[in-house]
Coordinates of C-alpha atoms in Angstrom, one line a residue:
M1 CA -49.1 87.2 146.3
N2 CA -51.1 85.6 143.5
R3 CA -51.3 81.8 143.5
R4 CA -52.8 79.6 140.8
R5 CA -55.8 77.9 142.2
R6 CA -56.0 74.2 141.6
P7 CA -59.2 73.0 139.9
D8 CA -62.0 71.9 142.2
V9 CA -63.4 68.5 141.1
T10 CA -66.7 69.2 142.7
K11 CA -67.6 72.2 140.6
S12 CA -67.6 71.0 137.1
A13 CA -70.9 70.1 135.6
T14 CA -69.5 67.7 133.1
S15 CA -65.8 67.0 133.5
F16 CA -62.8 68.3 135.4
Y17 CA -59.1 68.2 134.3
N18 CA -56.1 70.4 134.4
P19 CA -55.4 71.9 131.0
P20 CA -52.7 70.0 129.0
V21 CA -49.2 71.3 129.6
P22 CA -46.1 70.7 127.5
M23 CA -44.0 67.5 128.0
I24 CA -46.6 65.2 129.6
Q25 CA -44.6 62.1 130.3
T26 CA -47.2 59.6 131.3
L27 CA -51.0 59.4 131.0
R28 CA -52.1 57.0 133.8
F29 CA -55.5 55.3 133.1
V30 CA -57.3 54.3 136.3
L31 CA -60.5 52.2 136.1
G32 CA -63.5 52.4 138.4
D33 CA -62.6 49.3 140.4
Q34 CA -59.0 50.4 140.9
L35 CA -59.6 53.1 143.5
T36 CA -56.4 52.3 145.5
R37 CA -53.7 54.9 146.1
S38 CA -51.0 52.2 146.0
L39 CA -52.2 50.9 142.6
S40 CA -49.3 49.7 140.5
S41 CA -50.0 52.3 137.7
L42 CA -49.8 55.1 140.3
R43 CA -46.8 54.0 142.2
D44 CA -44.1 56.0 140.4
L45 CA -46.3 58.9 139.5
D46 CA -44.6 62.3 139.0
P47 CA -47.1 65.1 139.8
A48 CA -45.0 67.5 137.7
R49 CA -45.1 65.4 134.5
D50 CA -48.0 63.0 134.7
V51 CA -51.8 63.1 134.3
V52 CA -54.3 60.6 135.8
L53 CA -57.2 59.8 133.5
M54 CA -60.5 58.6 134.9
V55 CA -63.7 58.2 132.8
E56 CA -67.3 57.5 133.5
V57 CA -68.6 55.7 130.4
G58 CA -72.1 54.6 129.6
A59 CA -70.9 51.3 128.2
E60 CA -69.7 50.1 131.6
A61 CA -73.1 50.9 133.2
T62 CA -75.1 49.1 130.5
Y63 CA -73.1 46.1 129.1
V64 CA -75.3 44.5 131.6
R65 CA -78.0 46.6 133.2
H66 CA -76.4 47.0 136.6
H67 CA -78.4 47.6 139.8
K68 CA -78.9 51.4 140.3
Q69 CA -77.0 51.4 143.6
K70 CA -74.0 49.7 142.0
I71 CA -73.8 52.4 139.3
A72 CA -74.2 55.1 141.9
F73 CA -71.6 53.5 144.2
V74 CA -69.0 53.2 141.5
L75 CA -69.5 56.7 140.1
A76 CA -69.5 58.4 143.5
A77 CA -66.4 56.4 144.6
M78 CA -64.6 57.3 141.4
R79 CA -65.3 61.0 142.0
G80 CA -64.2 60.8 145.6
F81 CA -60.9 59.1 144.6
A82 CA -60.2 61.6 141.9
K83 CA -60.7 64.4 144.4
S84 CA -58.3 62.8 146.9
L85 CA -55.7 62.6 144.2
E86 CA -56.3 66.2 143.1
N87 CA -55.9 67.3 146.7
E88 CA -52.4 65.8 146.6
G89 CA -51.5 68.1 143.7
I90 CA -51.9 65.4 141.1
R91 CA -53.3 66.5 137.7
I92 CA -56.6 64.7 137.0
D93 CA -58.4 64.4 133.6
Y94 CA -61.8 63.2 134.7
V95 CA -64.6 62.8 132.1
K96 CA -68.1 62.7 133.7
L97 CA -71.0 60.7 132.4
D98 CA -72.9 63.8 131.2
D99 CA -69.9 65.4 129.3
P100 CA -71.4 66.1 125.8
A101 CA -68.2 65.0 124.2
N102 CA -68.1 61.6 126.1
T103 CA -67.8 58.7 123.7
H104 CA -69.0 56.4 126.5
G105 CA -66.3 53.8 125.9
F106 CA -62.8 53.2 127.4
T107 CA -61.1 53.2 124.0
G108 CA -62.8 56.3 122.7
E109 CA -62.0 58.2 125.9
L110 CA -58.4 57.1 125.9
K111 CA -58.0 58.3 122.3
R112 CA -59.4 61.7 123.2
A113 CA -57.2 62.0 126.2
V114 CA -54.0 61.1 124.2
A115 CA -55.0 63.7 121.7
R116 CA -55.4 66.3 124.5
H117 CA -52.2 65.6 126.4
K118 CA -49.9 64.0 123.8
P119 CA -48.1 61.9 126.4
A120 CA -44.9 60.0 125.9
R121 CA -46.6 56.8 127.1
V122 CA -49.8 55.4 128.7
V123 CA -49.7 53.3 131.8
A124 CA -52.5 51.1 133.1
T125 CA -53.0 48.4 135.7
E126 CA -54.4 45.2 134.4
P127 CA -58.2 45.0 134.7
G128 CA -60.2 42.5 136.7
E129 CA -62.2 41.4 133.7
Y130 CA -61.1 39.4 130.7
R131 CA -63.4 41.5 128.5
V132 CA -61.6 44.7 129.5
L133 CA -58.2 43.1 129.1
E134 CA -58.9 42.1 125.5
M135 CA -60.0 45.7 125.0
M136 CA -56.7 47.0 126.5
R137 CA -54.6 44.7 124.4
A138 CA -56.1 46.3 121.3
W139 CA -55.3 49.9 122.4
P140 CA -51.8 50.0 120.7
R141 CA -53.7 50.0 117.4
D142 CA -55.7 53.0 118.5
I143 CA -53.1 55.2 120.1
D144 CA -49.8 56.2 118.7
V145 CA -47.8 56.0 122.0
P146 CA -46.4 53.1 123.9
L147 CA -48.7 51.3 126.3
E148 CA -47.6 49.5 129.5
I149 CA -50.1 47.3 131.4
R150 CA -48.9 46.5 134.9
D151 CA -49.8 43.6 137.1
D152 CA -52.5 44.2 139.7
D153 CA -50.6 43.4 142.9
R154 CA -53.3 44.3 145.3
F155 CA -53.9 40.5 145.8
F156 CA -52.0 38.2 148.1
C157 CA -51.4 35.7 145.2
S158 CA -50.3 36.9 141.8
R159 CA -51.8 35.4 138.6
A160 CA -48.4 33.8 137.8
E161 CA -48.1 32.4 141.4
F162 CA -51.5 30.8 141.2
A163 CA -50.8 29.4 137.7
A164 CA -47.7 27.8 139.1
W165 CA -49.5 26.3 142.1
A166 CA -52.3 25.0 139.8
E167 CA -50.0 23.5 137.2
D168 CA -50.2 19.7 136.9
R169 CA -52.7 19.3 139.8
K170 CA -55.5 16.9 139.0
S171 CA -57.9 18.9 141.1
L172 CA -57.9 22.5 142.4
R173 CA -59.2 22.7 145.9
M174 CA -59.6 25.9 147.8
E175 CA -58.7 24.3 151.2
F176 CA -55.2 23.4 150.1
F177 CA -54.7 26.7 148.4
Y178 CA -55.9 28.5 151.6
R179 CA -53.3 26.6 153.6
E180 CA -50.6 27.7 151.3
M181 CA -51.7 31.3 151.7
R182 CA -51.8 30.9 155.5
R183 CA -48.2 29.7 155.4
K184 CA -47.2 32.5 153.0
T185 CA -48.7 35.3 155.1
G186 CA -48.2 33.8 158.6
Y187 CA -51.8 34.7 159.5
L188 CA -53.1 32.6 162.4
M189 CA -49.9 30.4 162.3
Q190 CA -47.6 29.1 165.0
G191 CA -44.5 28.2 163.0
D192 CA -45.7 25.7 160.4
A193 CA -48.9 24.8 162.3
P194 CA -52.2 26.6 162.4
V195 CA -53.2 28.3 165.6
G196 CA -55.7 26.2 167.5
G197 CA -54.5 23.0 165.8
A198 CA -57.0 23.1 162.9
W199 CA -56.9 24.9 159.5
N200 CA -60.6 25.7 159.7
F201 CA -63.4 25.8 162.2
D202 CA -66.3 25.4 159.8
S203 CA -68.1 22.9 162.0
E204 CA -68.5 25.6 164.7
N205 CA -69.9 28.1 162.2
R206 CA -73.2 26.7 161.2
K207 CA -75.6 28.0 163.9
A208 CA -79.0 29.5 163.3
L209 CA -79.9 32.7 165.1
P210 CA -81.6 32.0 168.4
R211 CA -85.3 33.0 168.7
G212 CA -85.5 36.6 169.7
H213 CA -81.9 37.3 169.0
R214 CA -81.3 41.0 168.2
V215 CA -78.7 41.7 165.4
P216 CA -76.7 44.9 165.6
V217 CA -78.0 47.7 163.3
R218 CA -75.6 48.4 160.4
R219 CA -75.1 52.1 160.0
R220 CA -75.6 53.7 156.6
P221 CA -73.8 57.0 155.9
A222 CA -76.0 60.0 155.0
P223 CA -75.6 61.2 151.4
D224 CA -73.4 64.3 151.1
P225 CA -74.0 66.8 148.3
E226 CA -71.6 65.0 145.9
L227 CA -73.4 61.7 146.4
R228 CA -76.8 63.4 146.2
G229 CA -75.8 64.7 142.7
V230 CA -74.8 61.2 141.6
L231 CA -78.0 59.7 142.9
D232 CA -80.0 62.2 140.9
L233 CA -77.9 61.5 137.8
V234 CA -78.5 57.7 138.1
A235 CA -82.2 58.2 138.7
A236 CA -82.5 60.2 135.6
R237 CA -80.3 58.0 133.3
F238 CA -80.8 54.5 134.7
G239 CA -84.2 54.7 136.3
D240 CA -85.4 51.6 134.5
H241 CA -82.6 49.4 135.8
F242 CA -83.3 46.8 138.5
G243 CA -83.2 47.8 142.2
D244 CA -84.0 50.5 144.7
L245 CA -81.8 53.5 144.5
E246 CA -82.7 54.8 148.0
P247 CA -82.1 54.5 150.8
F248 CA -78.6 54.1 149.6
A249 CA -76.6 51.4 151.4
W250 CA -72.9 52.3 150.9
A251 CA -70.1 54.6 151.8
T252 CA -68.3 56.0 148.8
T253 CA -65.0 57.2 150.1
R254 CA -62.0 55.5 151.6
A255 CA -62.7 57.1 155.0
G256 CA -66.2 55.7 154.9
A257 CA -65.0 52.3 153.9
L258 CA -62.5 52.2 156.8
A259 CA -65.3 53.3 159.2
A260 CA -67.4 50.4 157.9
L261 CA -64.5 48.0 158.5
R262 CA -64.0 49.3 162.0
E263 CA -67.7 49.0 162.8
F264 CA -67.8 45.4 161.7
V265 CA -64.7 44.4 163.7
A266 CA -66.1 46.2 166.8
E267 CA -69.7 45.1 166.6
R268 CA -70.2 42.0 164.5
L269 CA -66.9 40.1 163.9
H270 CA -67.1 38.3 167.3
L271 CA -70.3 36.5 166.2
F272 CA -69.6 36.3 162.5
G273 CA -68.3 32.7 162.8
D274 CA -71.3 31.4 164.7
Y275 CA -73.9 33.0 162.5
Q276 CA -72.3 33.5 159.1
D277 CA -74.7 31.0 157.6
A278 CA -77.8 32.2 159.4
M279 CA -80.7 34.0 157.6
K280 CA -83.5 35.9 159.2
S281 CA -86.5 37.7 157.7
G282 CA -85.9 41.4 157.5
E283 CA -82.3 41.2 158.5
D284 CA -80.3 41.9 155.3
F285 CA -76.8 41.8 156.7
V286 CA -76.9 39.8 160.0
Y287 CA -73.3 39.5 161.2
H288 CA -71.7 39.9 157.8
A289 CA -69.1 42.6 157.2
A290 CA -70.7 43.9 153.9
I291 CA -67.4 45.4 152.9
S292 CA -67.0 43.4 149.6
P293 CA -68.0 46.4 147.4
Y294 CA -65.2 48.4 149.0
L295 CA -62.7 45.6 148.6
N296 CA -63.6 44.9 145.0
A297 CA -63.6 48.6 144.0
G298 CA -60.3 49.2 145.8
L299 CA -61.4 51.5 148.7
L300 CA -60.1 48.8 151.1
T301 CA -57.2 46.4 150.5
A302 CA -57.3 42.7 151.3
R303 CA -54.2 43.0 153.6
E304 CA -55.6 45.7 155.8
V305 CA -58.9 43.8 156.1
C306 CA -57.2 40.6 157.1
D307 CA -54.9 42.6 159.5
A308 CA -57.9 44.1 161.2
A309 CA -59.6 40.7 161.8
V310 CA -56.4 39.0 163.0
N311 CA -55.6 41.9 165.3
A312 CA -59.1 41.5 166.9
W313 CA -58.2 37.9 167.7
R314 CA -54.9 38.9 169.2
D315 CA -56.6 41.6 171.3
G316 CA -59.1 39.1 172.6
T317 CA -62.1 40.9 171.1
A318 CA -63.0 38.2 168.6
P319 CA -62.8 34.4 169.0
L320 CA -60.7 32.2 166.7
N321 CA -63.6 30.5 164.9
A322 CA -64.9 33.9 163.9
V323 CA -61.6 35.3 162.7
E324 CA -60.5 32.2 160.9
G325 CA -63.9 32.0 159.1
F326 CA -63.6 35.6 158.0
L327 CA -60.0 35.2 157.0
R328 CA -60.9 32.2 154.9
Q329 CA -63.3 34.3 152.9
I330 CA -60.7 36.9 152.0
L331 CA -57.3 35.1 152.0
G332 CA -58.7 31.8 150.8
W333 CA -61.9 32.0 148.7
R334 CA -61.5 35.5 147.2
E335 CA -57.9 34.8 146.0
F336 CA -58.8 31.3 144.9
V337 CA -61.7 32.3 142.6
R338 CA -59.6 35.0 141.0
G339 CA -56.9 32.4 140.3
I340 CA -59.4 30.1 138.7
Y341 CA -60.8 32.9 136.6
W342 CA -57.5 33.9 135.1
T343 CA -56.1 30.4 134.6
R344 CA -59.3 29.2 132.9
M345 CA -60.7 32.1 130.8
P346 CA -62.0 32.6 128.2
D347 CA -63.1 29.0 127.7
Y348 CA -64.3 28.6 131.3
A349 CA -67.5 30.6 130.8
A350 CA -68.7 28.4 128.0
T351 CA -68.7 25.1 129.9
N352 CA -72.1 23.6 130.9
Y353 CA -71.4 20.3 132.5
L354 CA -74.9 19.6 133.6
N355 CA -76.4 20.7 130.4
A356 CA -78.7 23.3 132.1
R357 CA -81.0 25.0 129.6
R358 CA -84.0 26.4 131.4
R359 CA -84.9 30.1 131.4
L360 CA -84.5 32.3 134.5
P361 CA -87.9 32.8 136.1
D362 CA -89.3 36.3 136.3
F363 CA -89.4 36.2 140.1
Y364 CA -85.7 36.8 140.2
W365 CA -86.5 40.3 139.2
T366 CA -90.0 40.8 140.7
G367 CA -89.8 38.8 143.9
A368 CA -93.3 37.6 143.0
T369 CA -93.1 34.0 144.2
T370 CA -94.9 32.0 146.9
M371 CA -91.5 30.7 148.2
N372 CA -90.7 32.9 151.1
C373 CA -87.0 32.3 151.1
L374 CA -86.6 33.4 147.5
R375 CA -89.0 36.4 148.1
E376 CA -86.8 37.5 151.1
T377 CA -83.6 37.1 149.2
V378 CA -84.8 39.0 146.1
A379 CA -86.2 41.8 148.3
A380 CA -82.9 42.2 150.1
T381 CA -81.1 42.2 146.8
R382 CA -83.4 44.9 145.4
R383 CA -83.1 47.1 148.6
N384 CA -79.3 47.0 148.9
A385 CA -77.6 45.5 145.8
Y386 CA -76.4 43.0 148.3
A387 CA -77.3 39.6 149.9
H388 CA -74.9 37.6 152.0
H389 CA -73.2 34.4 150.7
I390 CA -75.7 31.9 152.1
Q391 CA -78.7 33.8 150.5
R392 CA -76.7 33.9 147.3
L393 CA -75.5 30.3 147.4
M394 CA -78.2 28.3 149.2
V395 CA -81.4 30.2 148.2
A396 CA -81.0 32.0 144.9
G397 CA -78.2 29.8 143.7
N398 CA -79.6 26.5 145.0
F399 CA -82.9 27.1 143.2
A400 CA -81.1 27.9 139.9
L401 CA -79.0 24.7 140.3
L402 CA -82.0 22.5 141.1
A403 CA -84.1 24.0 138.3
G404 CA -81.4 23.7 135.7
I405 CA -81.2 27.4 134.8
A406 CA -78.9 28.1 131.9
P407 CA -75.6 29.3 133.3
A408 CA -75.4 32.4 131.2
E409 CA -78.8 33.6 132.4
I410 CA -78.3 33.3 136.1
E411 CA -74.7 34.5 135.8
E412 CA -75.9 37.7 134.2
W413 CA -78.4 38.1 137.0
Y414 CA -75.7 37.9 139.7
L415 CA -73.5 40.4 137.7
I416 CA -76.4 42.8 137.4
V417 CA -77.8 42.8 140.9
Y418 CA -74.9 42.9 143.3
A419 CA -72.7 45.9 144.1
D420 CA -69.6 43.7 144.6
A421 CA -70.0 41.7 141.4
Y422 CA -67.2 41.9 138.9
D423 CA -66.6 39.2 136.3
W424 CA -63.5 37.8 138.0
V425 CA -65.3 37.1 141.2
E426 CA -68.9 36.6 140.1
L427 CA -68.2 34.1 137.3
P428 CA -66.2 31.5 139.1
N429 CA -68.5 31.7 142.2
V430 CA -71.7 31.2 140.2
H431 CA -70.4 29.0 137.3
G432 CA -68.3 26.8 139.5
M433 CA -69.7 26.8 143.0
V434 CA -73.4 27.6 142.5
L435 CA -74.0 25.7 139.3
H436 CA -71.3 23.1 139.1
A437 CA -71.2 24.0 135.4
D438 CA -67.4 23.5 135.2
G439 CA -67.8 19.9 136.2
G440 CA -65.8 20.1 139.4
V441 CA -62.9 22.5 138.5
L442 CA -63.7 24.8 141.4
G443 CA -65.7 22.6 143.8
S444 CA -65.9 18.9 144.4
K445 CA -69.7 18.7 144.5
P446 CA -72.8 20.6 143.6
Y447 CA -74.2 22.6 146.5
A448 CA -77.7 21.1 146.1
A449 CA -80.0 21.1 149.1
S450 CA -83.7 20.5 149.9
G451 CA -85.9 22.7 152.0
A452 CA -84.6 21.2 155.2
Y453 CA -81.4 23.2 155.0
I454 CA -83.2 26.5 154.5
G455 CA -85.5 25.6 157.4
R456 CA -82.5 24.8 159.6
M457 CA -80.6 28.0 158.9
S458 CA -83.4 30.6 158.7
D459 CA -86.9 31.6 159.9
Y460 CA -88.1 31.8 156.4
C461 CA -90.1 28.6 156.4
G462 CA -92.2 29.6 159.4
T463 CA -94.3 32.1 157.4
C464 CA -94.1 30.3 154.1
V465 CA -97.2 28.7 152.4
H466 CA -95.1 25.7 151.5
D467 CA -94.2 22.9 154.0
R468 CA -90.5 22.1 154.1
R469 CA -91.4 18.7 155.5
R470 CA -93.4 17.6 152.5
R471 CA -91.8 16.2 149.4
T472 CA -94.8 16.1 147.2
G473 CA -98.5 16.8 147.3
A474 CA -100.5 19.9 148.3
G475 CA -98.3 22.5 150.0
A476 CA -95.0 20.6 149.4
C477 CA -91.9 22.8 149.4
P478 CA -90.6 23.1 145.8
F479 CA -87.1 22.8 147.0
N480 CA -87.8 19.2 148.1
F481 CA -89.1 17.7 144.9
L482 CA -86.7 19.8 142.8
Y483 CA -83.8 18.4 144.9
W484 CA -84.7 14.8 144.1
N485 CA -85.6 15.6 140.5
F486 CA -82.1 17.2 140.2
L487 CA -80.5 14.0 141.4
I488 CA -82.6 12.0 139.0
E489 CA -81.9 14.2 136.0
N490 CA -78.2 14.2 136.6
E491 CA -77.7 10.7 137.9
S492 CA -75.4 9.6 135.1
K493 CA -73.0 12.5 135.9
L494 CA -73.2 12.7 139.7
A495 CA -74.0 9.3 141.1
R496 CA -70.3 8.4 141.5
N497 CA -69.4 11.6 143.3
P498 CA -68.4 10.4 146.8
R499 CA -69.5 13.6 148.4
I500 CA -73.2 13.1 147.5
A501 CA -73.1 9.3 147.7
M502 CA -75.5 9.2 150.6
A503 CA -78.2 11.1 148.7
Y504 CA -77.9 8.7 145.8
R505 CA -78.1 5.7 148.1
T506 CA -81.4 7.2 149.4
L507 CA -82.6 7.7 145.9
A508 CA -81.7 4.1 144.9
A509 CA -83.8 2.8 147.8
M510 CA -86.9 4.7 146.6
A511 CA -89.7 2.8 145.0
P512 CA -90.0 3.6 141.3
A513 CA -93.5 5.0 141.9
E514 CA -92.1 7.6 144.4
R515 CA -89.4 8.6 141.9
E516 CA -92.0 9.1 139.3
T517 CA -94.2 11.2 141.7
L518 CA -91.2 13.4 142.4
R519 CA -90.4 13.8 138.7
A520 CA -94.1 14.6 137.9
A521 CA -94.2 17.3 140.6
A522 CA -91.0 18.9 139.2
I523 CA -92.3 18.8 135.6
E524 CA -95.6 20.4 136.7
F525 CA -93.8 23.1 138.6
F526 CA -91.5 23.9 135.6
A527 CA -94.6 24.2 133.4
S528 CA -96.2 26.6 135.9
L529 CA -93.1 28.9 135.6
E530 CA -92.9 28.4 131.8
L531 CA -89.2 27.5 132.1

């Protein structure tokens, strides 16, 4: 008996798709960060009458010059997801990056696919980036078929729900939003009260790693032939982009992402709470899950991640402070920044409350700096397209804040260098939390700190040529005089902020000569960097 063989997505050199057949009902366009089988645009899919369109386009790899590992991760994950759909018997129209006919833009590839298949309609799920949503809204002018853009319901809080929560509030604070999400989901709740009698256990989660402490080794999956081909493609096409391509740090399939989640829960979650803020030379991940690339691309869902953590607490394998701290990152902060993004865009990105104008120093790319904490953070970022949130916030971000780096410059850096960075999550985190460029929309204070914080939470200062105990003079830590200079430069805007009132009281007690010495040290430092 002869059977028609389904196309094998791994064998095409350029693209794979089932040939167009009559009466295609729906062309379903899936983006590279929508790799979730329960995606709204796939939910009512009819394999007999529908085609799924997926495209690799150069514009998305180069609108900013993404880290090589991020490009490779997204391409390999897209191909794996397409193959899993094809194995279900779903017809896939997949355009690879090296297809000679590729227009290298979403709009151009949609127009070509509509011409190939002549569908009755096109269905897509709303994108995560305002830039792409504006593109989608223009598609009806380019295609002569109806377009339906569905809500992305992979989040706990819909855009409409967040907008309703935020309406008429004088300030938007993550803590109060997080409590609403706890009540809504029932996670770590006993009736209307939080388990353990407190909404968060942050005060327990600020420990440095003990001397000699050994961190569990995070396993990296070995590249399979499909990934090997993607790595070779990225090396050839994007070899001049930032970052190391190998050793590659990420799983690229749902099975691999689930394995990474299980490994975290079994081996690191129990100490995530204690050491989530800790930094150590040569330890790129410490006790962090490092699953954000999988979450943000869709290989994992937020609900299954939260379920896994809460179940570990129920089973007694992870303590409450660890599980609550982790849950707050996913259920609280991740959902909150998405809500801020969609309620405030597009004007949000243009704000610059502190009037920061300086250029991004070259060492953010090269790592060539005498400041060991920054050198370690940039090196980890180069190796993995990843750094954990304290390296991002209190080292790379803290320096950018204190130095007054222009928001657009440092925001582009974050978007380029991290595998989990998409505009909806990167922009509010950097613009609001790191830079306070929104004037307090997202956070109630700037996260400014001197070298003392870095010395307390890491071993970076022990081998640094700068002395974290010195404010000025030979060998002084730049974070120290930059911290005080930041307070001086922004005194008119920040002095009345109650959350940094103590720092301004200390500043007010300084002799004028000491203030001038701090200012002079900062000005000399900026000149040395040509900022």
